[in-house]
C-alpha positions as semicolon CSV with decimal commas, in nm:
position;residue;x (nm);y (nm);z (nm)
1;I;3,646;-8,616;-2,216
2;F;3,609;-8,976;-2,102
3;F;3,720;-8,880;-1,758
4;L;3,461;-8,586;-1,735
5;L;3,180;-8,818;-1,869
6;F;3,282;-9,063;-1,601
7;I;3,275;-8,814;-1,323
8;F;2,943;-8,656;-1,442
9;S;2,784;-9,008;-1,464
10;S;2,896;-9,092;-1,116
11;L;2,766;-8,777;-0,973
12;F;2,426;-8,818;-1,155
13;L;2,393;-9,181;-1,042
14;S;2,487;-9,106;-0,684
15;C;2,239;-8,825;-0,633
16;S;1,870;-8,919;-0,529
17;D;1,557;-8,731;-0,471
18;D;1,536;-8,830;-0,110
19;D;1,438;-8,536;0,095
20;G;1,524;-8,695;0,422
21;G;1,169;-8,783;0,495
22;S;1,032;-9,127;0,557
23;S;0,943;-9,354;0,277
24;N;0,793;-9,603;0,519
25;P;0,412;-9,572;0,523
26;A;0,405;-9,728;0,871
27;E;0,630;-9,439;0,997
28;E;0,432;-9,183;0,822
29;N;0,121;-9,292;1,019
30;L;0,324;-9,218;1,344
31;F;0,364;-8,848;1,265
32;G;0,146;-8,619;1,460
33;T;0,038;-8,505;1,814
34;Y;-0,073;-8,750;2,088
35;D;-0,262;-8,661;2,394
36;L;-0,238;-8,868;2,710
37;Q;-0,585;-9,018;2,749
38;Q;-0,557;-9,295;2,996
39;V;-0,342;-9,369;3,298
40;I;-0,427;-9,730;3,383
41;V;-0,378;-9,862;3,732
42;S;-0,413;-10,228;3,838
43;A;-0,732;-10,192;4,040
44;A;-1,032;-9,948;4,029
45;V;-0,964;-9,668;4,270
46;G;-1,135;-9,346;4,390
47;A;-0,959;-9,026;4,436
48;D;-1,200;-8,737;4,375
49;D;-1,462;-8,808;4,640
50;D;-1,745;-8,867;4,378
51;G;-1,816;-9,221;4,513
52;L;-1,713;-9,375;4,182
53;S;-1,406;-9,576;4,105
54;S;-1,203;-9,619;3,784
55;T;-0,895;-9,803;3,659
56;N;-0,822;-9,490;3,452
57;L;-0,654;-9,246;3,694
58;M;-0,731;-8,960;3,462
59;D;-1,112;-9,013;3,556
60;E;-1,014;-8,953;3,914
61;A;-0,753;-8,677;3,900
62;D;-0,815;-8,382;3,680
63;C;-0,455;-8,256;3,710
64;I;-0,292;-8,521;3,501
65;S;-0,226;-8,436;3,133
66;G;0,036;-8,502;2,865
67;T;0,126;-8,432;2,508
68;L;0,373;-8,611;2,283
69;I;0,458;-8,479;1,932
70;V;0,625;-8,726;1,681
71;M;0,777;-8,519;1,401
72;E;0,868;-8,620;1,035
73;N;1,236;-8,524;1,095
74;M;1,263;-8,821;1,334
75;T;1,249;-8,595;1,654
76;W;0,991;-8,575;1,930
77;Q;0,873;-8,331;2,192
78;F;0,708;-8,426;2,518
79;E;0,533;-8,264;2,818
80;Q;0,360;-8,453;3,097
81;T;0,239;-8,385;3,446
82;N;0,449;-8,523;3,731
83;F;0,224;-8,709;3,981
84;T;0,244;-8,951;4,267
85;V;-0,024;-9,202;4,382
86;T;-0,052;-9,283;4,752
87;S;-0,284;-9,561;4,875
88;I;-0,514;-9,461;5,152
89;T;-0,781;-9,732;5,235
90;N;-1,074;-9,914;5,072
91;N;-0,932;-9,854;4,716
92;Q;-0,907;-9,481;4,779
93;V;-0,588;-9,303;4,673
94;Y;-0,440;-8,963;4,697
95;V;-0,299;-8,816;4,376
96;D;-0,041;-8,531;4,414
97;C;0,041;-8,341;4,079
98;S;0,345;-8,115;4,095
99;G;0,508;-7,956;3,783
100;S;0,578;-8,135;3,463
101;S;0,843;-8,336;3,273
102;L;0,976;-8,198;2,947
103;G;1,181;-8,373;2,689
104;T;1,290;-8,376;2,325
105;G;1,507;-8,618;2,130
106;A;1,521;-8,859;1,835
107;W;1,286;-9,158;1,768
108;A;1,310;-9,485;1,577
109;S;1,049;-9,742;1,505
110;D;1,039;-10,099;1,375
111;G;0,657;-10,081;1,302
112;V;0,564;-10,249;1,625
113;Q;0,735;-10,025;1,877
114;I;0,865;-9,664;1,886
115;A;1,174;-9,590;2,085
116;F;1,230;-9,238;2,219
117;Q;1,598;-9,179;2,260
118;G;1,689;-8,937;2,539
119;S;1,395;-9,016;2,763
120;S;1,383;-9,266;3,044
121;L;1,026;-9,162;3,110
122;L;0,901;-9,247;2,763
123;G;1,144;-9,516;2,672
124;T;0,977;-9,768;2,424
125;L;0,604;-9,750;2,340
126;Q;0,387;-10,007;2,177
127;I;0,213;-9,890;1,848
128;G;-0,159;-9,935;1,850
129;T;-0,427;-9,809;1,606
130;N;-0,395;-9,429;1,633
131;S;-0,230;-9,473;1,977
132;L;0,098;-9,528;2,159
133;I;0,100;-9,727;2,471
134;K;0,363;-9,730;2,742
135;V;0,347;-10,058;2,947
136;E;0,470;-10,019;3,306
137;G;0,298;-10,325;3,470
138;D;0,322;-10,184;3,829
139;D;0,078;-10,274;4,098
140;L;-0,095;-10,006;4,305
141;P;0,012;-9,747;4,385
142;G;0,190;-9,771;4,053
143;V;0,077;-9,743;3,703
144;Q;0,002;-10,032;3,462
145;S;0,010;-9,836;3,141
146;Y;-0,014;-9,492;2,973
147;V;-0,218;-9,451;2,664
148;Y;-0,154;-9,165;2,421
149;V;-0,416;-9,117;2,147
150;K;-0,343;-8,934;1,820
151;R;-0,523;-8,619;1,753
152;Q;-0,740;-8,627;1,447
C-alpha cells in the first residue's frame, strides 16, 4: 500500500496543467498576423514617375507585399514578394518584383528580439510596439530595414 501511495503521489505531483502554451505575457503579445508596411531605404528615391520621392520603398512600388504569422504553438508562416532595386540616376530607382518567398519554422524570443529558425530571410527581428523590425543597414540600392505591423 505504501508503494502504491508513493507512485500515486509521484504521478500527481509530476503532472501539471501546462497546455504547452506560453505563460510569458511578452510572448503572448507577439502572437498574431503582421503585414509588411515599410521597406526603408537609405535615401529618398523615386520609382513610380509621380515626381515624389520616399524612403519607404512601398510608397514607390505597389508590387511589394509581405505577411508574417506568429503562432501560439511557437511556429511561424511567412510570405513576401521578391524584389530587386536598381539605381538609375538622380535618386531614381527601378524596382523589379518577381515571385515570392515562402517559409515556415519555429520561433523563440527573449522579449527584445524574436528569432525565426529556418529562415535566412527573416533571421532575427527587433520587437517594437505592435511591430517587428528587420534591420539590414544596407545603402542604396539595398534596404535599411523592413517593418512588419501587427493587424488589429
